[in-house]
Amino acid sequence: MLQHSITIDEHELSIFMFNEDQPGSPIVFLHGITLTADFWLPNLPNILEATPCYFINLPAHYPSRMLPRANNVQLTSEKLATLLHKAIQSLVGDRSVMLVGYSVGGFAALNLAAHYPSSVSRVLCIAGFASGQWQGLMGWLQQLCCMGRPGVSFFKLVCRLSMLNPMFYSWVSGFFAADHSTYFHSPNLKLTLAVVYPRVIHHNLDDLAYLFRSFASMDISALLPHIQAPTLIMAGDRDPVIAYNQTRLLAEKIPNAELKILPGMGHMFFAERFTEYQQILTNWVKQTNITL
């Protein structure tokens, strides 16, 4: 796997490439907030072994980094879409891509498809949303980031405590699951966190707070009808981070969207419903090969 870095506007994005020399339609993977692009690696089905895949570390997520001047420029949904579009163009030129996004990555995928419809051929949105105001523990952390320096300081303290060691990090991550028994007994949980933890501890927490704050003012609900790419929305009905009405909104406003609800699942699909997710992604890729 190769690593590539590109500087665009106020951000330096780190991108991992897998099978980039293979023919076929490229798939771009976008992770959730506080994670890294490595998150996807233990969660890929075998069908992707010969598919060109690109994993983008989102802004402010190590090893991506924000340049000093970035904090002086508000990150809007339009700027986020342009940033990712330029990054993808640097990788594949004018070829259209398929997008797989989780949580904030799901938002980013829909946002990109709405702003640059001709550049996106298909979208798989997992636990995504249109309005960036979250709920539960993640919503509380977001509110802290919107409270100025005292709130950001407390946010950073909470983040540092949650990353004290891999075991505590795993326990804190369980707050975002609904099916806790399946989550904590999932063999894939250990594999995923073993890959993610060594990188997330290097996040710049000031930059991460900036991102939390930026998403609080983002809402692409009005843009959803502009999405032309076939879109599959996968979500749980007990997500403690993304309100269920957000999932329904995506299905209602995106033209010809397909909705796949996994009963009893929270936000941590890769451990709560790993087998179902693998099958959904495998079928999604097979459908792509049929339609190409």
PDB file of C-alpha atoms in Angstrom:
ATOM      1  CA  MET A   1       0.000   0.000   0.000  1.00  0.00           C
ATOM      2  CA  LEU A   2       1.361   3.396  -1.008  1.00  0.00           C
ATOM      3  CA  GLN A   3       0.948   6.670   0.855  1.00  0.00           C
ATOM      4  CA  HIS A   4       0.521   9.965  -0.941  1.00  0.00           C
ATOM      5  CA  SER A   5       0.269  13.506   0.409  1.00  0.00           C
ATOM      6  CA  ILE A   6      -1.187  16.509  -1.354  1.00  0.00           C
ATOM      7  CA  THR A   7      -1.484  20.120  -0.232  1.00  0.00           C
ATOM      8  CA  ILE A   8      -4.730  21.828  -1.203  1.00  0.00           C
ATOM      9  CA  ASP A   9      -5.644  25.301   0.007  1.00  0.00           C
ATOM     10  CA  GLU A  10      -5.146  25.268   3.795  1.00  0.00           C
ATOM     11  CA  HIS A  11      -4.836  21.510   4.207  1.00  0.00           C
ATOM     12  CA  GLU A  12      -2.324  18.747   3.647  1.00  0.00           C
ATOM     13  CA  LEU A  13      -4.201  15.505   3.027  1.00  0.00           C
ATOM     14  CA  SER A  14      -2.677  12.072   3.450  1.00  0.00           C
ATOM     15  CA  ILE A  15      -4.026   9.348   1.156  1.00  0.00           C
ATOM     16  CA  PHE A  16      -3.419   5.599   1.097  1.00  0.00           C
ATOM     17  CA  MET A  17      -3.639   3.806  -2.235  1.00  0.00           C
ATOM     18  CA  PHE A  18      -4.374   0.120  -2.758  1.00  0.00           C
ATOM     19  CA  ASN A  19      -4.425  -1.633  -6.175  1.00  0.00           C
ATOM     20  CA  GLU A  20      -4.136   1.778  -7.815  1.00  0.00           C
ATOM     21  CA  ASP A  21      -2.770   0.207 -11.017  1.00  0.00           C
ATOM     22  CA  GLN A  22      -5.721  -2.137 -11.428  1.00  0.00           C
ATOM     23  CA  PRO A  23      -8.400  -1.444 -14.061  1.00  0.00           C
ATOM     24  CA  GLY A  24     -11.949  -0.690 -13.056  1.00  0.00           C
ATOM     25  CA  SER A  25     -13.881   2.080 -11.405  1.00  0.00           C
ATOM     26  CA  PRO A  26     -12.011   3.519  -8.389  1.00  0.00           C
ATOM     27  CA  ILE A  27     -13.543   3.422  -4.934  1.00  0.00           C
ATOM     28  CA  VAL A  28     -12.762   6.218  -2.485  1.00  0.00           C
ATOM     29  CA  PHE A  29     -13.247   5.514   1.229  1.00  0.00           C
ATOM     30  CA  LEU A  30     -13.962   8.295   3.729  1.00  0.00           C
ATOM     31  CA  HIS A  31     -13.750   7.534   7.457  1.00  0.00           C
ATOM     32  CA  GLY A  32     -15.627   8.909  10.463  1.00  0.00           C
ATOM     33  CA  ILE A  33     -14.554  11.751  12.720  1.00  0.00           C
ATOM     34  CA  THR A  34     -11.673  11.049  15.172  1.00  0.00           C
ATOM     35  CA  LEU A  35     -10.721   7.910  13.176  1.00  0.00           C
ATOM     36  CA  THR A  36      -8.147   7.549  10.376  1.00  0.00           C
ATOM     37  CA  ALA A  37      -8.159   6.077   6.887  1.00  0.00           C
ATOM     38  CA  ASP A  38      -6.542   2.906   8.275  1.00  0.00           C
ATOM     39  CA  PHE A  39      -9.912   2.176   9.872  1.00  0.00           C
ATOM     40  CA  TRP A  40     -11.138   0.601   6.637  1.00  0.00           C
ATOM     41  CA  LEU A  41      -8.332  -1.914   6.194  1.00  0.00           C
ATOM     42  CA  PRO A  42      -9.578  -4.665   8.553  1.00  0.00           C
ATOM     43  CA  ASN A  43     -13.104  -4.114   7.233  1.00  0.00           C
ATOM     44  CA  LEU A  44     -12.696  -4.717   3.496  1.00  0.00           C
ATOM     45  CA  PRO A  45     -14.279  -7.742   1.802  1.00  0.00           C
ATOM     46  CA  ASN A  46     -12.163 -10.004  -0.413  1.00  0.00           C
ATOM     47  CA  ILE A  47     -13.992  -8.808  -3.525  1.00  0.00           C
ATOM     48  CA  LEU A  48     -11.901  -5.605  -3.420  1.00  0.00           C
ATOM     49  CA  GLU A  49      -8.572  -7.406  -3.828  1.00  0.00           C
ATOM     50  CA  ALA A  50      -8.360  -6.361  -7.486  1.00  0.00           C
ATOM     51  CA  THR A  51     -10.182  -3.016  -7.252  1.00  0.00           C
ATOM     52  CA  PRO A  52      -8.389   0.356  -7.197  1.00  0.00           C
ATOM     53  CA  CYS A  53      -9.076   1.798  -3.741  1.00  0.00           C
ATOM     54  CA  TYR A  54      -8.147   5.133  -2.213  1.00  0.00           C
ATOM     55  CA  PHE A  55      -8.419   5.944   1.492  1.00  0.00           C
ATOM     56  CA  ILE A  56      -8.393   9.645   2.312  1.00  0.00           C
ATOM     57  CA  ASN A  57      -7.482  10.886   5.777  1.00  0.00           C
ATOM     58  CA  LEU A  58      -9.970  13.685   6.310  1.00  0.00           C
ATOM     59  CA  PRO A  59      -8.817  17.200   7.251  1.00  0.00           C
ATOM     60  CA  ALA A  60      -7.349  17.460  10.766  1.00  0.00           C
ATOM     61  CA  HIS A  61      -6.995  13.676  11.017  1.00  0.00           C
ATOM     62  CA  TYR A  62      -3.436  12.363  11.375  1.00  0.00           C
ATOM     63  CA  PRO A  63      -1.391  12.047   9.245  1.00  0.00           C
ATOM     64  CA  SER A  64      -3.366  14.733   7.382  1.00  0.00           C
ATOM     65  CA  ARG A  65      -2.793  18.139   8.904  1.00  0.00           C
ATOM     66  CA  MET A  66      -4.120  21.662   8.822  1.00  0.00           C
ATOM     67  CA  LEU A  67      -1.706  24.405   7.824  1.00  0.00           C
ATOM     68  CA  PRO A  68      -1.403  27.330  10.280  1.00  0.00           C
ATOM     69  CA  ARG A  69      -3.597  29.620   8.186  1.00  0.00           C
ATOM     70  CA  ALA A  70      -6.475  27.105   8.080  1.00  0.00           C
ATOM     71  CA  ASN A  71      -7.850  28.190  11.456  1.00  0.00           C
ATOM     72  CA  ASN A  72      -8.496  31.645  10.014  1.00  0.00           C
ATOM     73  CA  VAL A  73     -10.809  30.254   7.324  1.00  0.00           C
ATOM     74  CA  GLN A  74     -14.174  28.722   8.183  1.00  0.00           C
ATOM     75  CA  LEU A  75     -14.608  25.211   6.804  1.00  0.00           C
ATOM     76  CA  THR A  76     -17.977  25.077   5.049  1.00  0.00           C
ATOM     77  CA  SER A  77     -19.662  22.198   3.246  1.00  0.00           C
ATOM     78  CA  GLU A  78     -18.761  23.845  -0.061  1.00  0.00           C
ATOM     79  CA  LYS A  79     -15.080  24.120   0.867  1.00  0.00           C
ATOM     80  CA  LEU A  80     -15.022  20.545   2.136  1.00  0.00           C
ATOM     81  CA  ALA A  81     -16.491  19.309  -1.138  1.00  0.00           C
ATOM     82  CA  THR A  82     -13.979  21.309  -3.184  1.00  0.00           C
ATOM     83  CA  LEU A  83     -11.083  20.087  -1.055  1.00  0.00           C
ATOM     84  CA  LEU A  84     -12.001  16.420  -1.502  1.00  0.00           C
ATOM     85  CA  HIS A  85     -12.829  16.868  -5.177  1.00  0.00           C
ATOM     86  CA  LYS A  86      -9.401  18.355  -5.876  1.00  0.00           C
ATOM     87  CA  ALA A  87      -7.747  15.547  -3.920  1.00  0.00           C
ATOM     88  CA  ILE A  88      -9.604  12.877  -5.886  1.00  0.00           C
ATOM     89  CA  GLN A  89      -8.828  14.582  -9.187  1.00  0.00           C
ATOM     90  CA  SER A  90      -5.139  14.495  -8.280  1.00  0.00           C
ATOM     91  CA  LEU A  91      -5.470  10.716  -7.950  1.00  0.00           C
ATOM     92  CA  VAL A  92      -7.716   9.656 -10.846  1.00  0.00           C
ATOM     93  CA  GLY A  93      -8.018  12.703 -13.086  1.00  0.00           C
ATOM     94  CA  ASP A  94     -11.492  13.297 -14.501  1.00  0.00           C
ATOM     95  CA  ARG A  95     -12.677   9.711 -13.981  1.00  0.00           C
ATOM     96  CA  SER A  96     -15.799   9.337 -11.885  1.00  0.00           C
ATOM     97  CA  VAL A  97     -15.439   7.471  -8.609  1.00  0.00           C
ATOM     98  CA  MET A  98     -17.558   5.438  -6.244  1.00  0.00           C
ATOM     99  CA  LEU A  99     -17.690   6.721  -2.689  1.00  0.00           C
ATOM    100  CA  VAL A 100     -17.977   4.762   0.551  1.00  0.00           C
ATOM    101  CA  GLY A 101     -18.350   6.977   3.600  1.00  0.00           C
ATOM    102  CA  TYR A 102     -18.946   6.327   7.288  1.00  0.00           C
ATOM    103  CA  SER A 103     -20.541   8.898   9.618  1.00  0.00           C
ATOM    104  CA  VAL A 104     -18.747  12.204   8.831  1.00  0.00           C
ATOM    105  CA  GLY A 105     -17.322  10.349   5.836  1.00  0.00           C
ATOM    106  CA  GLY A 106     -20.895   9.536   4.810  1.00  0.00           C
ATOM    107  CA  PHE A 107     -21.779  13.213   5.030  1.00  0.00           C
ATOM    108  CA  ALA A 108     -18.660  14.054   3.025  1.00  0.00           C
ATOM    109  CA  ALA A 109     -19.591  11.518   0.340  1.00  0.00           C
ATOM    110  CA  LEU A 110     -23.133  12.899  -0.027  1.00  0.00           C
ATOM    111  CA  ASN A 111     -21.807  16.454   0.054  1.00  0.00           C
ATOM    112  CA  LEU A 112     -19.331  15.662  -2.705  1.00  0.00           C
ATOM    113  CA  ALA A 113     -21.992  13.920  -4.809  1.00  0.00           C
ATOM    114  CA  ALA A 114     -24.294  16.936  -4.425  1.00  0.00           C
ATOM    115  CA  HIS A 115     -21.677  19.544  -5.376  1.00  0.00           C
ATOM    116  CA  TYR A 116     -19.930  17.528  -8.112  1.00  0.00           C
ATOM    117  CA  PRO A 117     -22.571  15.104  -9.446  1.00  0.00           C
ATOM    118  CA  SER A 118     -20.697  14.278 -12.656  1.00  0.00           C
ATOM    119  CA  SER A 119     -17.657  13.112 -10.686  1.00  0.00           C
ATOM    120  CA  VAL A 120     -19.463  10.521  -8.554  1.00  0.00           C
ATOM    121  CA  SER A 121     -20.919   7.344 -10.029  1.00  0.00           C
ATOM    122  CA  ARG A 122     -22.279   5.643  -6.880  1.00  0.00           C
ATOM    123  CA  VAL A 123     -22.462   6.244  -3.136  1.00  0.00           C
ATOM    124  CA  LEU A 124     -22.601   3.921  -0.139  1.00  0.00           C
ATOM    125  CA  CYS A 125     -23.374   6.039   2.923  1.00  0.00           C
ATOM    126  CA  ILE A 126     -23.009   4.295   6.288  1.00  0.00           C
ATOM    127  CA  ALA A 127     -24.485   6.058   9.346  1.00  0.00           C
ATOM    128  CA  GLY A 128     -24.332   9.353   7.488  1.00  0.00           C
ATOM    129  CA  PHE A 129     -26.321  12.548   7.915  1.00  0.00           C
ATOM    130  CA  ALA A 130     -27.294  15.847   6.306  1.00  0.00           C
ATOM    131  CA  SER A 131     -27.184  18.128   9.348  1.00  0.00           C
ATOM    132  CA  GLY A 132     -23.907  18.185  11.269  1.00  0.00           C
ATOM    133  CA  GLN A 133     -25.371  18.678  14.728  1.00  0.00           C
ATOM    134  CA  TRP A 134     -24.859  15.373  16.511  1.00  0.00           C
ATOM    135  CA  GLN A 135     -26.490  13.905  19.594  1.00  0.00           C
ATOM    136  CA  GLY A 136     -25.400  11.921  22.645  1.00  0.00           C
ATOM    137  CA  LEU A 137     -21.794  12.005  23.835  1.00  0.00           C
ATOM    138  CA  MET A 138     -20.541  13.157  20.458  1.00  0.00           C
ATOM    139  CA  GLY A 139     -23.065  15.997  20.476  1.00  0.00           C
ATOM    140  CA  TRP A 140     -21.892  17.044  23.946  1.00  0.00           C
ATOM    141  CA  LEU A 141     -18.279  17.135  22.762  1.00  0.00           C
ATOM    142  CA  GLN A 142     -19.374  19.200  19.785  1.00  0.00           C
ATOM    143  CA  GLN A 143     -21.129  21.674  22.070  1.00  0.00           C
ATOM    144  CA  LEU A 144     -17.942  22.033  24.107  1.00  0.00           C
ATOM    145  CA  CYS A 145     -16.041  22.957  20.947  1.00  0.00           C
ATOM    146  CA  CYS A 146     -18.581  25.708  20.259  1.00  0.00           C
ATOM    147  CA  MET A 147     -18.103  27.293  23.720  1.00  0.00           C
ATOM    148  CA  GLY A 148     -14.795  29.055  23.099  1.00  0.00           C
ATOM    149  CA  ARG A 149     -11.464  28.373  24.785  1.00  0.00           C
ATOM    150  CA  PRO A 150     -12.815  26.923  28.066  1.00  0.00           C
ATOM    151  CA  GLY A 151     -14.977  24.446  26.162  1.00  0.00           C
ATOM    152  CA  VAL A 152     -12.169  23.481  23.807  1.00  0.00           C
ATOM    153  CA  SER A 153      -9.826  22.920  26.759  1.00  0.00           C
ATOM    154  CA  PHE A 154     -12.332  20.564  28.362  1.00  0.00           C
ATOM    155  CA  PHE A 155     -12.876  18.826  25.014  1.00  0.00           C
ATOM    156  CA  LYS A 156      -9.137  18.224  24.715  1.00  0.00           C
ATOM    157  CA  LEU A 157      -8.979  16.856  28.255  1.00  0.00           C
ATOM    158  CA  VAL A 158     -11.793  14.388  27.542  1.00  0.00           C
ATOM    159  CA  CYS A 159     -10.067  13.291  24.328  1.00  0.00           C
ATOM    160  CA  ARG A 160      -6.753  12.726  26.103  1.00  0.00           C
ATOM    161  CA  LEU A 161      -8.435  10.692  28.830  1.00  0.00           C
ATOM    162  CA  SER A 162     -10.275   8.547  26.268  1.00  0.00           C
ATOM    163  CA  MET A 163      -6.943   7.697  24.635  1.00  0.00           C
ATOM    164  CA  LEU A 164      -5.016   6.809  27.808  1.00  0.00           C
ATOM    165  CA  ASN A 165      -4.483   3.242  26.597  1.00  0.00           C
ATOM    166  CA  PRO A 166      -5.996   0.857  24.015  1.00  0.00           C
ATOM    167  CA  MET A 167      -8.258  -0.866  26.558  1.00  0.00           C
ATOM    168  CA  PHE A 168      -9.797   2.383  27.802  1.00  0.00           C
ATOM    169  CA  TYR A 169     -10.120   3.632  24.222  1.00  0.00           C
ATOM    170  CA  SER A 170     -12.055   0.469  23.365  1.00  0.00           C
ATOM    171  CA  TRP A 171     -14.330   0.956  26.381  1.00  0.00           C
ATOM    172  CA  VAL A 172     -15.082   4.597  25.542  1.00  0.00           C
ATOM    173  CA  SER A 173     -15.799   3.654  21.912  1.00  0.00           C
ATOM    174  CA  GLY A 174     -18.536   1.377  23.222  1.00  0.00           C
ATOM    175  CA  PHE A 175     -20.621   4.438  24.116  1.00  0.00           C
ATOM    176  CA  PHE A 176     -21.356   4.786  20.395  1.00  0.00           C
ATOM    177  CA  ALA A 177     -22.693   1.248  20.029  1.00  0.00           C
ATOM    178  CA  ALA A 178     -26.220   0.039  20.810  1.00  0.00           C
ATOM    179  CA  ASP A 179     -25.707  -3.722  20.728  1.00  0.00           C
ATOM    180  CA  HIS A 180     -22.971  -3.737  23.365  1.00  0.00           C
ATOM    181  CA  SER A 181     -22.768  -7.497  23.745  1.00  0.00           C
ATOM    182  CA  THR A 182     -22.082  -8.041  20.051  1.00  0.00           C
ATOM    183  CA  TYR A 183     -19.783  -5.020  19.933  1.00  0.00           C
ATOM    184  CA  PHE A 184     -17.460  -6.013  22.762  1.00  0.00           C
ATOM    185  CA  HIS A 185     -17.331  -9.667  21.709  1.00  0.00           C
ATOM    186  CA  SER A 186     -16.602  -8.897  18.062  1.00  0.00           C
ATOM    187  CA  PRO A 187     -13.242 -10.291  16.876  1.00  0.00           C
ATOM    188  CA  ASN A 188     -13.123  -7.447  14.373  1.00  0.00           C
ATOM    189  CA  LEU A 189     -13.212  -4.840  17.136  1.00  0.00           C
ATOM    190  CA  LYS A 190      -9.724  -5.745  18.332  1.00  0.00           C
ATOM    191  CA  LEU A 191      -8.378  -5.853  14.783  1.00  0.00           C
ATOM    192  CA  THR A 192      -9.805  -2.444  13.922  1.00  0.00           C
ATOM    193  CA  LEU A 193      -8.764  -0.670  17.117  1.00  0.00           C
ATOM    194  CA  ALA A 194      -5.273  -2.177  16.890  1.00  0.00           C
ATOM    195  CA  VAL A 195      -4.884  -0.450  13.535  1.00  0.00           C
ATOM    196  CA  VAL A 196      -6.560   2.831  14.501  1.00  0.00           C
ATOM    197  CA  TYR A 197      -5.291   3.518  18.023  1.00  0.00           C
ATOM    198  CA  PRO A 198      -1.583   4.090  17.178  1.00  0.00           C
ATOM    199  CA  ARG A 199      -2.613   6.856  14.793  1.00  0.00           C
ATOM    200  CA  VAL A 200      -5.506   8.587  16.570  1.00  0.00           C
ATOM    201  CA  ILE A 201      -3.276   9.398  19.544  1.00  0.00           C
ATOM    202  CA  HIS A 202      -1.373  11.717  17.190  1.00  0.00           C
ATOM    203  CA  HIS A 203      -4.372  13.854  16.217  1.00  0.00           C
ATOM    204  CA  ASN A 204      -3.944  17.583  16.772  1.00  0.00           C
ATOM    205  CA  LEU A 205      -6.788  18.177  19.230  1.00  0.00           C
ATOM    206  CA  ASP A 206      -7.067  21.910  18.515  1.00  0.00           C
ATOM    207  CA  ASP A 207      -7.579  21.111  14.844  1.00  0.00           C
ATOM    208  CA  LEU A 208     -10.051  18.381  15.731  1.00  0.00           C
ATOM    209  CA  ALA A 209     -12.021  20.852  17.869  1.00  0.00           C
ATOM    210  CA  TYR A 210     -12.087  23.200  14.868  1.00  0.00           C
ATOM    211  CA  LEU A 211     -13.601  20.399  12.795  1.00  0.00           C
ATOM    212  CA  PHE A 212     -16.228  19.539  15.428  1.00  0.00           C
ATOM    213  CA  ARG A 213     -17.197  23.210  15.540  1.00  0.00           C
ATOM    214  CA  SER A 214     -17.294  23.513  11.750  1.00  0.00           C
ATOM    215  CA  PHE A 215     -19.681  20.591  11.317  1.00  0.00           C
ATOM    216  CA  ALA A 216     -22.131  22.107  13.803  1.00  0.00           C
ATOM    217  CA  SER A 217     -23.001  24.766  11.214  1.00  0.00           C
ATOM    218  CA  MET A 218     -23.116  22.462   8.171  1.00  0.00           C
ATOM    219  CA  ASP A 219     -26.433  21.347   6.692  1.00  0.00           C
ATOM    220  CA  ILE A 220     -26.816  19.962   3.161  1.00  0.00           C
ATOM    221  CA  SER A 221     -30.485  18.969   3.427  1.00  0.00           C
ATOM    222  CA  ALA A 222     -31.430  21.347   0.606  1.00  0.00           C
ATOM    223  CA  LEU A 223     -28.722  19.864  -1.639  1.00  0.00           C
ATOM    224  CA  LEU A 224     -29.761  16.217  -1.319  1.00  0.00           C
ATOM    225  CA  PRO A 225     -32.122  16.338  -4.359  1.00  0.00           C
ATOM    226  CA  HIS A 226     -29.084  17.337  -6.483  1.00  0.00           C
ATOM    227  CA  ILE A 227     -27.465  13.946  -5.969  1.00  0.00           C
ATOM    228  CA  GLN A 228     -27.640  12.004  -9.227  1.00  0.00           C
ATOM    229  CA  ALA A 229     -25.568   8.952  -8.279  1.00  0.00           C
ATOM    230  CA  PRO A 230     -27.364   5.791  -7.139  1.00  0.00           C
ATOM    231  CA  THR A 231     -27.135   5.926  -3.352  1.00  0.00           C
ATOM    232  CA  LEU A 232     -27.382   3.154  -0.787  1.00  0.00           C
ATOM    233  CA  ILE A 233     -27.950   4.305   2.785  1.00  0.00           C
ATOM    234  CA  MET A 234     -27.021   1.835   5.518  1.00  0.00           C
ATOM    235  CA  ALA A 235     -27.762   2.661   9.147  1.00  0.00           C
ATOM    236  CA  GLY A 236     -28.885   1.256  12.474  1.00  0.00           C
ATOM    237  CA  ASP A 237     -32.187   2.133  14.089  1.00  0.00           C
ATOM    238  CA  ARG A 238     -30.580   2.756  17.501  1.00  0.00           C
ATOM    239  CA  ASP A 239     -27.709   5.059  16.577  1.00  0.00           C
ATOM    240  CA  PRO A 240     -26.765   7.195  19.619  1.00  0.00           C
ATOM    241  CA  VAL A 241     -24.905   9.730  17.462  1.00  0.00           C
ATOM    242  CA  ILE A 242     -27.105  10.288  14.402  1.00  0.00           C
ATOM    243  CA  ALA A 243     -30.827  10.783  14.956  1.00  0.00           C
ATOM    244  CA  TYR A 244     -33.002   8.248  13.126  1.00  0.00           C
ATOM    245  CA  ASN A 245     -34.963  11.054  11.449  1.00  0.00           C
ATOM    246  CA  GLN A 246     -31.691  12.090   9.775  1.00  0.00           C
ATOM    247  CA  THR A 247     -31.494   8.665   8.138  1.00  0.00           C
ATOM    248  CA  ARG A 248     -35.115   8.901   6.993  1.00  0.00           C
ATOM    249  CA  LEU A 249     -34.444  12.389   5.599  1.00  0.00           C
ATOM    250  CA  LEU A 250     -31.619  11.070   3.414  1.00  0.00           C
ATOM    251  CA  ALA A 251     -33.830   8.318   2.019  1.00  0.00           C
ATOM    252  CA  GLU A 252     -36.683  10.721   1.314  1.00  0.00           C
ATOM    253  CA  LYS A 253     -34.725  13.553  -0.313  1.00  0.00           C
ATOM    254  CA  ILE A 254     -32.080  11.721  -2.358  1.00  0.00           C
ATOM    255  CA  PRO A 255     -33.603  10.664  -5.698  1.00  0.00           C
ATOM    256  CA  ASN A 256     -33.940   6.873  -6.020  1.00  0.00           C
ATOM    257  CA  ALA A 257     -32.057   6.239  -2.792  1.00  0.00           C
ATOM    258  CA  GLU A 258     -32.096   2.729  -1.346  1.00  0.00           C
ATOM    259  CA  LEU A 259     -32.378   2.401   2.429  1.00  0.00           C
ATOM    260  CA  LYS A 260     -30.994  -0.529   4.405  1.00  0.00           C
ATOM    261  CA  ILE A 261     -31.792  -0.423   8.128  1.00  0.00           C
ATOM    262  CA  LEU A 262     -30.043  -2.886  10.428  1.00  0.00           C
ATOM    263  CA  PRO A 263     -32.272  -3.448  13.496  1.00  0.00           C
ATOM    264  CA  GLY A 264     -30.684  -3.025  16.900  1.00  0.00           C
ATOM    265  CA  MET A 265     -27.478  -1.497  15.537  1.00  0.00           C
ATOM    266  CA  GLY A 266     -25.929   1.708  16.839  1.00  0.00           C
ATOM    267  CA  HIS A 267     -23.104   3.692  15.255  1.00  0.00           C
ATOM    268  CA  MET A 268     -20.341   1.058  15.274  1.00  0.00           C
ATOM    269  CA  PHE A 269     -21.362  -1.073  12.296  1.00  0.00           C
ATOM    270  CA  PHE A 270     -17.945  -2.719  11.844  1.00  0.00           C
ATOM    271  CA  ALA A 271     -18.269  -4.532  15.172  1.00  0.00           C
ATOM    272  CA  GLU A 272     -22.015  -4.598  15.803  1.00  0.00           C
ATOM    273  CA  ARG A 273     -23.026  -5.981  12.397  1.00  0.00           C
ATOM    274  CA  PHE A 274     -19.781  -6.961  10.674  1.00  0.00           C
ATOM    275  CA  THR A 275     -21.176  -9.906   8.681  1.00  0.00           C
ATOM    276  CA  GLU A 276     -24.177  -7.938   7.410  1.00  0.00           C
ATOM    277  CA  TYR A 277     -21.960  -4.982   6.465  1.00  0.00           C
ATOM    278  CA  GLN A 278     -19.546  -7.215   4.561  1.00  0.00           C
ATOM    279  CA  GLN A 279     -22.406  -8.728   2.589  1.00  0.00           C
ATOM    280  CA  ILE A 280     -23.937  -5.327   1.819  1.00  0.00           C
ATOM    281  CA  LEU A 281     -20.636  -3.913   0.574  1.00  0.00           C
ATOM    282  CA  THR A 282     -19.900  -7.080  -1.427  1.00  0.00           C
ATOM    283  CA  ASN A 283     -23.289  -6.947  -3.141  1.00  0.00           C
ATOM    284  CA  TRP A 284     -22.854  -3.225  -3.771  1.00  0.00           C
ATOM    285  CA  VAL A 285     -19.541  -3.827  -5.527  1.00  0.00           C
ATOM    286  CA  LYS A 286     -21.013  -6.716  -7.540  1.00  0.00           C
ATOM    287  CA  GLN A 287     -23.857  -4.489  -8.710  1.00  0.00           C
ATOM    288  CA  THR A 288     -21.258  -1.947  -9.808  1.00  0.00           C
ATOM    289  CA  ASN A 289     -19.466  -4.546 -11.925  1.00  0.00           C
ATOM    290  CA  ILE A 290     -22.756  -5.540 -13.552  1.00  0.00           C
ATOM    291  CA  THR A 291     -23.734  -1.987 -14.470  1.00  0.00           C
ATOM    292  CA  LEU A 292     -20.319  -0.963 -15.828  1.00  0.00           C
TER     293      LEU A 292
END
